[in-house]
PDB file of C-alpha atoms in Angstrom:
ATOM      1  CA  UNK A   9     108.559 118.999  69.036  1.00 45.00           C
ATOM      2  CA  UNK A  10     112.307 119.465  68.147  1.00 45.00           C
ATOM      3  CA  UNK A  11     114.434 121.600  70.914  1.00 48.00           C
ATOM      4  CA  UNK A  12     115.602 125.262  69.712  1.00 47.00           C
ATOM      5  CA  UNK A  13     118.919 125.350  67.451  1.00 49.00           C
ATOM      6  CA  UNK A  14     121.763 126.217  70.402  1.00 53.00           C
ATOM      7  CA  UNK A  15     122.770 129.948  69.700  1.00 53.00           C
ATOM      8  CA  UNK A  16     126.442 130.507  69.043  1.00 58.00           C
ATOM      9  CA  UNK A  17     128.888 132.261  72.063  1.00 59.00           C
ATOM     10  CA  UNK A  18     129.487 134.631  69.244  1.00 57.00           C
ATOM     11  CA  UNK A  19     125.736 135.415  69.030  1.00 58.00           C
ATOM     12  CA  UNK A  20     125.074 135.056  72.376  1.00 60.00           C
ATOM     13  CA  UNK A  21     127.704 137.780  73.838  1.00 58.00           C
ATOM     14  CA  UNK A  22     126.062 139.939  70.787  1.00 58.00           C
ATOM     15  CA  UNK A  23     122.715 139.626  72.362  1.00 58.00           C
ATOM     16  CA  UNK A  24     123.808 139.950  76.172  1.00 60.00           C
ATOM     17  CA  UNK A  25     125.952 142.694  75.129  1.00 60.00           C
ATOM     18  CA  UNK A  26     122.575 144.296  73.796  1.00 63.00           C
ATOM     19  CA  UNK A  27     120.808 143.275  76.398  1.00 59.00           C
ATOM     20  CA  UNK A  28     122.979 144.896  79.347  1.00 61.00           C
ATOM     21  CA  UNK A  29     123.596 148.157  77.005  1.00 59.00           C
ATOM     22  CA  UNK A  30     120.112 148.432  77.610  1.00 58.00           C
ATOM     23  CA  UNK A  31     120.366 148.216  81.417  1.00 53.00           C
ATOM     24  CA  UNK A  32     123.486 150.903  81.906  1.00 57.00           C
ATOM     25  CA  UNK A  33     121.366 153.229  79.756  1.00 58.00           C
ATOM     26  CA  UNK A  34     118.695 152.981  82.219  1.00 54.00           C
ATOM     27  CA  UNK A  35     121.007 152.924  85.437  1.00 55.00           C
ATOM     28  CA  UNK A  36     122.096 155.954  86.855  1.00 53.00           C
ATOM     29  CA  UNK A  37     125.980 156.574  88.034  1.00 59.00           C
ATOM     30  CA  UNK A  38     126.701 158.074  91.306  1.00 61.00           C
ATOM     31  CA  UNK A  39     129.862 159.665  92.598  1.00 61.00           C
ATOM     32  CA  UNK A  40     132.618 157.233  92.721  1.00 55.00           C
ATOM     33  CA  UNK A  41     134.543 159.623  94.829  1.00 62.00           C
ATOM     34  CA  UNK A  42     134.727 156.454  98.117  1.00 78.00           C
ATOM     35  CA  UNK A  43     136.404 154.219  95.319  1.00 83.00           C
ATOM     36  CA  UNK A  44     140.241 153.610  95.122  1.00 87.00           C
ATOM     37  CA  UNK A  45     141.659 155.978  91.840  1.00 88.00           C
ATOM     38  CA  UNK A  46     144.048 152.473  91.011  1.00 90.00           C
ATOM     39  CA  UNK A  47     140.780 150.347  91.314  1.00 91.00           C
ATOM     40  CA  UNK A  48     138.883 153.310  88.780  1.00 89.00           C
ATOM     41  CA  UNK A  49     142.210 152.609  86.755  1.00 92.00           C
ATOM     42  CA  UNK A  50     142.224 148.513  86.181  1.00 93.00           C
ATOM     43  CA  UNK A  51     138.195 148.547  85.627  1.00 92.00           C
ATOM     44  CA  UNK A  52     138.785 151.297  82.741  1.00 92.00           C
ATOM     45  CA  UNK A  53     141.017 149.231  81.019  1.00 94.00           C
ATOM     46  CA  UNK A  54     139.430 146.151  81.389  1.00 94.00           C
ATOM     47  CA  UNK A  55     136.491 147.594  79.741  1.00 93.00           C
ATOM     48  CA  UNK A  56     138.325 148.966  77.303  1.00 93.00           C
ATOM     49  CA  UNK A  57     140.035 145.148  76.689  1.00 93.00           C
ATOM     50  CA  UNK A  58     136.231 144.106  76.574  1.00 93.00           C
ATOM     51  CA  UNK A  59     135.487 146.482  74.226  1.00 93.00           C
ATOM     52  CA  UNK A  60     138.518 145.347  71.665  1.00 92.00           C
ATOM     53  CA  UNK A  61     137.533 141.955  72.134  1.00 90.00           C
ATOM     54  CA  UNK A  62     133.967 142.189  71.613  1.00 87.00           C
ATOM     55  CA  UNK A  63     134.613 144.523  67.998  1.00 88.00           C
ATOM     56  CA  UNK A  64     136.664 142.430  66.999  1.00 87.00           C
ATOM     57  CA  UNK A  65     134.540 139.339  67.271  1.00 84.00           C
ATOM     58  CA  UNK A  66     131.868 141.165  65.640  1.00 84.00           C
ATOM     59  CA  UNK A  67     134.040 141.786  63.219  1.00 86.00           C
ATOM     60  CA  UNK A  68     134.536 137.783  62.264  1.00 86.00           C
ATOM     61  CA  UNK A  69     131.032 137.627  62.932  1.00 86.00           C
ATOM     62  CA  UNK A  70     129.963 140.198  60.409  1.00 86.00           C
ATOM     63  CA  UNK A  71     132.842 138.831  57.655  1.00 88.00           C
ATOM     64  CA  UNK A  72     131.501 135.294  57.590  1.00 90.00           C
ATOM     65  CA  UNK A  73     127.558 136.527  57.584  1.00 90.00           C
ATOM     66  CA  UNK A  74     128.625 138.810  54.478  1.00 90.00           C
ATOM     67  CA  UNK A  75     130.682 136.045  52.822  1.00 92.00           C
ATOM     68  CA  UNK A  76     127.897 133.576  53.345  1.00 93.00           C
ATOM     69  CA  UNK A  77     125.078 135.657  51.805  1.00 93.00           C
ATOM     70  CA  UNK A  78     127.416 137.200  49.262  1.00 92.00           C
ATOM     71  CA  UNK A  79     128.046 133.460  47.575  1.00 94.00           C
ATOM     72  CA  UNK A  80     124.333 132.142  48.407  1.00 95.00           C
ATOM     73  CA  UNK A  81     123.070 135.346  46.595  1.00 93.00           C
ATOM     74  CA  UNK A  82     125.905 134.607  43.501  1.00 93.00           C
ATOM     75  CA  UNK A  83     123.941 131.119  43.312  1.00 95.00           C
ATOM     76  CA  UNK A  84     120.657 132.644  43.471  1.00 93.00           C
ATOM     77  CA  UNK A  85     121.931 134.237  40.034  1.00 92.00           C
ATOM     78  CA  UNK A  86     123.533 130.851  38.884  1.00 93.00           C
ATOM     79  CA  UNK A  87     120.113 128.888  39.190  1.00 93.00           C
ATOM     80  CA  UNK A  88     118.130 131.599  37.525  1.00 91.00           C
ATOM     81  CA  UNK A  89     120.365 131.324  34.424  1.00 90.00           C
ATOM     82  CA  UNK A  90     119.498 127.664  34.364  1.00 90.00           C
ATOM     83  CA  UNK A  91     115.908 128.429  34.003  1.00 87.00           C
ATOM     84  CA  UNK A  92     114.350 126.109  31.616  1.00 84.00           C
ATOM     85  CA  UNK A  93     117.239 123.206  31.652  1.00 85.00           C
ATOM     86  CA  UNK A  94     114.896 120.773  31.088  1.00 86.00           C
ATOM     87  CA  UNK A  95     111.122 120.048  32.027  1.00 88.00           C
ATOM     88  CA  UNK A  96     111.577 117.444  34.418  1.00 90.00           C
ATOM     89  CA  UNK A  97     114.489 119.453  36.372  1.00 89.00           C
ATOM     90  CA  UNK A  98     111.970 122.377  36.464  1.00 89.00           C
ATOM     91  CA  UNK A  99     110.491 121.999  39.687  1.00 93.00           C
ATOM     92  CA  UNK A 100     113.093 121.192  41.796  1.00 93.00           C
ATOM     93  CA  UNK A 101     115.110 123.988  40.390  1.00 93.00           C
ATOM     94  CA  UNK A 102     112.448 125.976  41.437  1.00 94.00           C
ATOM     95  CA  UNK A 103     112.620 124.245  44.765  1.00 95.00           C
ATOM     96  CA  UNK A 104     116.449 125.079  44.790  1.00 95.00           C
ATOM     97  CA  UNK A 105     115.716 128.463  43.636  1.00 95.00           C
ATOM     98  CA  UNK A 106     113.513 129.165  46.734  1.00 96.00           C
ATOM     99  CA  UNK A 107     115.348 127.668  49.561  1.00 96.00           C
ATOM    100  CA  UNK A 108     118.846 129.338  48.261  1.00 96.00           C
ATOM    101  CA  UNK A 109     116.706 132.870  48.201  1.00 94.00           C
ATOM    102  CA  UNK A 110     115.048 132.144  51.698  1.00 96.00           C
ATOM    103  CA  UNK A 111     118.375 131.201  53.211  1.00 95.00           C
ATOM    104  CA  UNK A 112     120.257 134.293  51.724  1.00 94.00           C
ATOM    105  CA  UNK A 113     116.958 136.536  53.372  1.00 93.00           C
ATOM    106  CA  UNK A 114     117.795 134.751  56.270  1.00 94.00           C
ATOM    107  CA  UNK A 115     121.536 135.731  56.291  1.00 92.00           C
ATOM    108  CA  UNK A 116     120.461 139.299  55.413  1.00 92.00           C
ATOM    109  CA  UNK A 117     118.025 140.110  58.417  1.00 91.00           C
ATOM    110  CA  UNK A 118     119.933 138.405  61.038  1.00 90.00           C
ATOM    111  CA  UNK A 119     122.647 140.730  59.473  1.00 89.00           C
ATOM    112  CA  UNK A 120     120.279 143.800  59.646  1.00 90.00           C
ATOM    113  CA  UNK A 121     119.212 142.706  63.577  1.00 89.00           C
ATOM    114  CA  UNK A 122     122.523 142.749  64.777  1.00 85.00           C
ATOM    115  CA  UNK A 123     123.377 145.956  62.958  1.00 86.00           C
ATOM    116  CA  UNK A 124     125.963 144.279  60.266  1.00 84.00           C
ATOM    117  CA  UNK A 125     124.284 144.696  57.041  1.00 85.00           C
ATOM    118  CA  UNK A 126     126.017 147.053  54.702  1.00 83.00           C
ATOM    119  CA  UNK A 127     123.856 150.298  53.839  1.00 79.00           C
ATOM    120  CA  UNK A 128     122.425 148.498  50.673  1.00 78.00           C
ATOM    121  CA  UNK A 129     122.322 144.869  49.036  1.00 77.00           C
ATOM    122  CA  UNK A 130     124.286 143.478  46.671  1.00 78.00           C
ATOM    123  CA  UNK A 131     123.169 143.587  42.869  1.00 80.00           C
ATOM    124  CA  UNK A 132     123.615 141.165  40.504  1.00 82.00           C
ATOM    125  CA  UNK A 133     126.550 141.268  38.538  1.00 81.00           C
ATOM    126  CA  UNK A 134     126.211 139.692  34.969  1.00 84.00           C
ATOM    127  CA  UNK A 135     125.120 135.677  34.778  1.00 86.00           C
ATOM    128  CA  UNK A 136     125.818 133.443  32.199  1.00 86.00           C
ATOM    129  CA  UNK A 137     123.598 133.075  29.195  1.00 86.00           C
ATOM    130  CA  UNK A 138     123.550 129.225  28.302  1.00 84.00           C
ATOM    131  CA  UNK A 139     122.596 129.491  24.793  1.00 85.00           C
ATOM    132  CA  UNK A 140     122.238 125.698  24.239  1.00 87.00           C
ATOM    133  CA  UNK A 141     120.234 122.892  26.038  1.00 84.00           C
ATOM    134  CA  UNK A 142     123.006 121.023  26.336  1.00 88.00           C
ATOM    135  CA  UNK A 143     124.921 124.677  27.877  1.00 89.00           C
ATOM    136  CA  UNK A 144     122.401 124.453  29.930  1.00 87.00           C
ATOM    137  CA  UNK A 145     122.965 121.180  31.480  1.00 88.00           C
ATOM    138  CA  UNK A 146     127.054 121.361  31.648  1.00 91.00           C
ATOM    139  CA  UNK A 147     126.151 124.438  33.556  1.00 91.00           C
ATOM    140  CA  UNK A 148     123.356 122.901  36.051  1.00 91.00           C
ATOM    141  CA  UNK A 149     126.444 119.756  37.008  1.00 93.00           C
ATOM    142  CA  UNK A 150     128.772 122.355  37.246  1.00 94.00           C
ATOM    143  CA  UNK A 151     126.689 125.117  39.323  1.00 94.00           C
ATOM    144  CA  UNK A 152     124.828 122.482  41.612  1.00 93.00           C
ATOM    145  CA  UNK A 153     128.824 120.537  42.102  1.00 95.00           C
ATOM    146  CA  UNK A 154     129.851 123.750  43.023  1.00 96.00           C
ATOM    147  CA  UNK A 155     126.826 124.512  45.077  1.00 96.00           C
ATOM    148  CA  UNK A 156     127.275 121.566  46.945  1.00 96.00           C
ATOM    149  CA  UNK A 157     130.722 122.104  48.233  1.00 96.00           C
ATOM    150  CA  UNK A 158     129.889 125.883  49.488  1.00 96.00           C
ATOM    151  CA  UNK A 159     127.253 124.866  51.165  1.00 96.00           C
ATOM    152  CA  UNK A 160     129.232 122.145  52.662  1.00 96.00           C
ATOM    153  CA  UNK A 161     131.706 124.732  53.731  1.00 95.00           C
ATOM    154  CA  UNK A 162     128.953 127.105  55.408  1.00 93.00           C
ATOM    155  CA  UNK A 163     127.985 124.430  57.115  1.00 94.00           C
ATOM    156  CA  UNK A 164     130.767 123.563  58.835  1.00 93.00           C
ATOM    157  CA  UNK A 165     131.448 127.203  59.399  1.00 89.00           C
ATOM    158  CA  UNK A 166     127.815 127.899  60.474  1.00 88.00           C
ATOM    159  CA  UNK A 167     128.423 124.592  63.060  1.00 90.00           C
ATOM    160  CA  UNK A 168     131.471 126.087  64.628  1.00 86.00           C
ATOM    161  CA  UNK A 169     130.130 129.252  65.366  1.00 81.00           C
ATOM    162  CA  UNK A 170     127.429 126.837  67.552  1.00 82.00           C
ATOM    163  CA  UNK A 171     129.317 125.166  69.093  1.00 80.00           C
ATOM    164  CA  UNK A 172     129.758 126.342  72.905  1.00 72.00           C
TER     165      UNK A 172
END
């Protein structure tokens, strides 16, 4: 059995940050009147630094999970125009189709659990039409060359944000 995937810091502050919101919630305050007013002072603002920090690493976090989805969803769009490129391409651009739409779902509900998603989804904007069979394959190099090197990128992206 493999080990679990390593969670980023990013991720992981998001979650203990959840986890300890829970917590205060449920842990009542009492008077703080034995406590120094200059030690009431420093712990206010470095809560307050906490909290700047912490938005503004969400923030990053929330940028690269929208850019990510945003160009696996414009490639969902890019293999569907390809539909029909040429019957022995069929089923692994079917294969291609699926694991570009499962990783975008991914993207979106791990967006939607840590409360980044935008209100609605993206739509499709309008797709080429390859005409032509031979449209069709100058457009399947081009869109799985292109492919290729954004994945590349997210996963070097996606690999920084594990690291610890």
């Amino acid at each position: 059995m493999s080990p679990e995937p390593a969670l980023s810091p990013a991720l992981q502050l998001l979650l203990w940050h959840s986890a300890l919101w829970t917590v205060q919630e449920a842990t009542p305050l009492g008077p703080a009147s034995s406590l120094p007013q200059s030690f009431l002072l420093e712990c206010l603002e470095q809560v307050r630094k906490i909290q700047g920090d912490g938005a503004a690493l969400q923030e990053k976090l929330a940028g690269c999970l929208s850019q990510l989805h945003s160009g696996l969803f414009l490639y969902q769009g890019l293999l569907q125009a390809l539909e029909g490129i040429s019957p022995e391409l069929g089923p692994t651009l079917d294969t291609l189709q699926l694991d570009v739409a499962d990783f975008a779902t991914t993207i979106w509900q791990q967006m939607e659990e840590l409360g980044m998603a935008p209100a609605l989804q993206p739509t499709q904007g309008a797709m080429p039409a390859f005409a032509s069979a031979f449209q069709r394959r100058a457009g399947g190099v081009l869109v799985a060359s292109h492919l290729q090197s954004f994945l590349e990128v997210s996963y070097r992206v996606l690999r920084h944000l594990a690291q610890p």
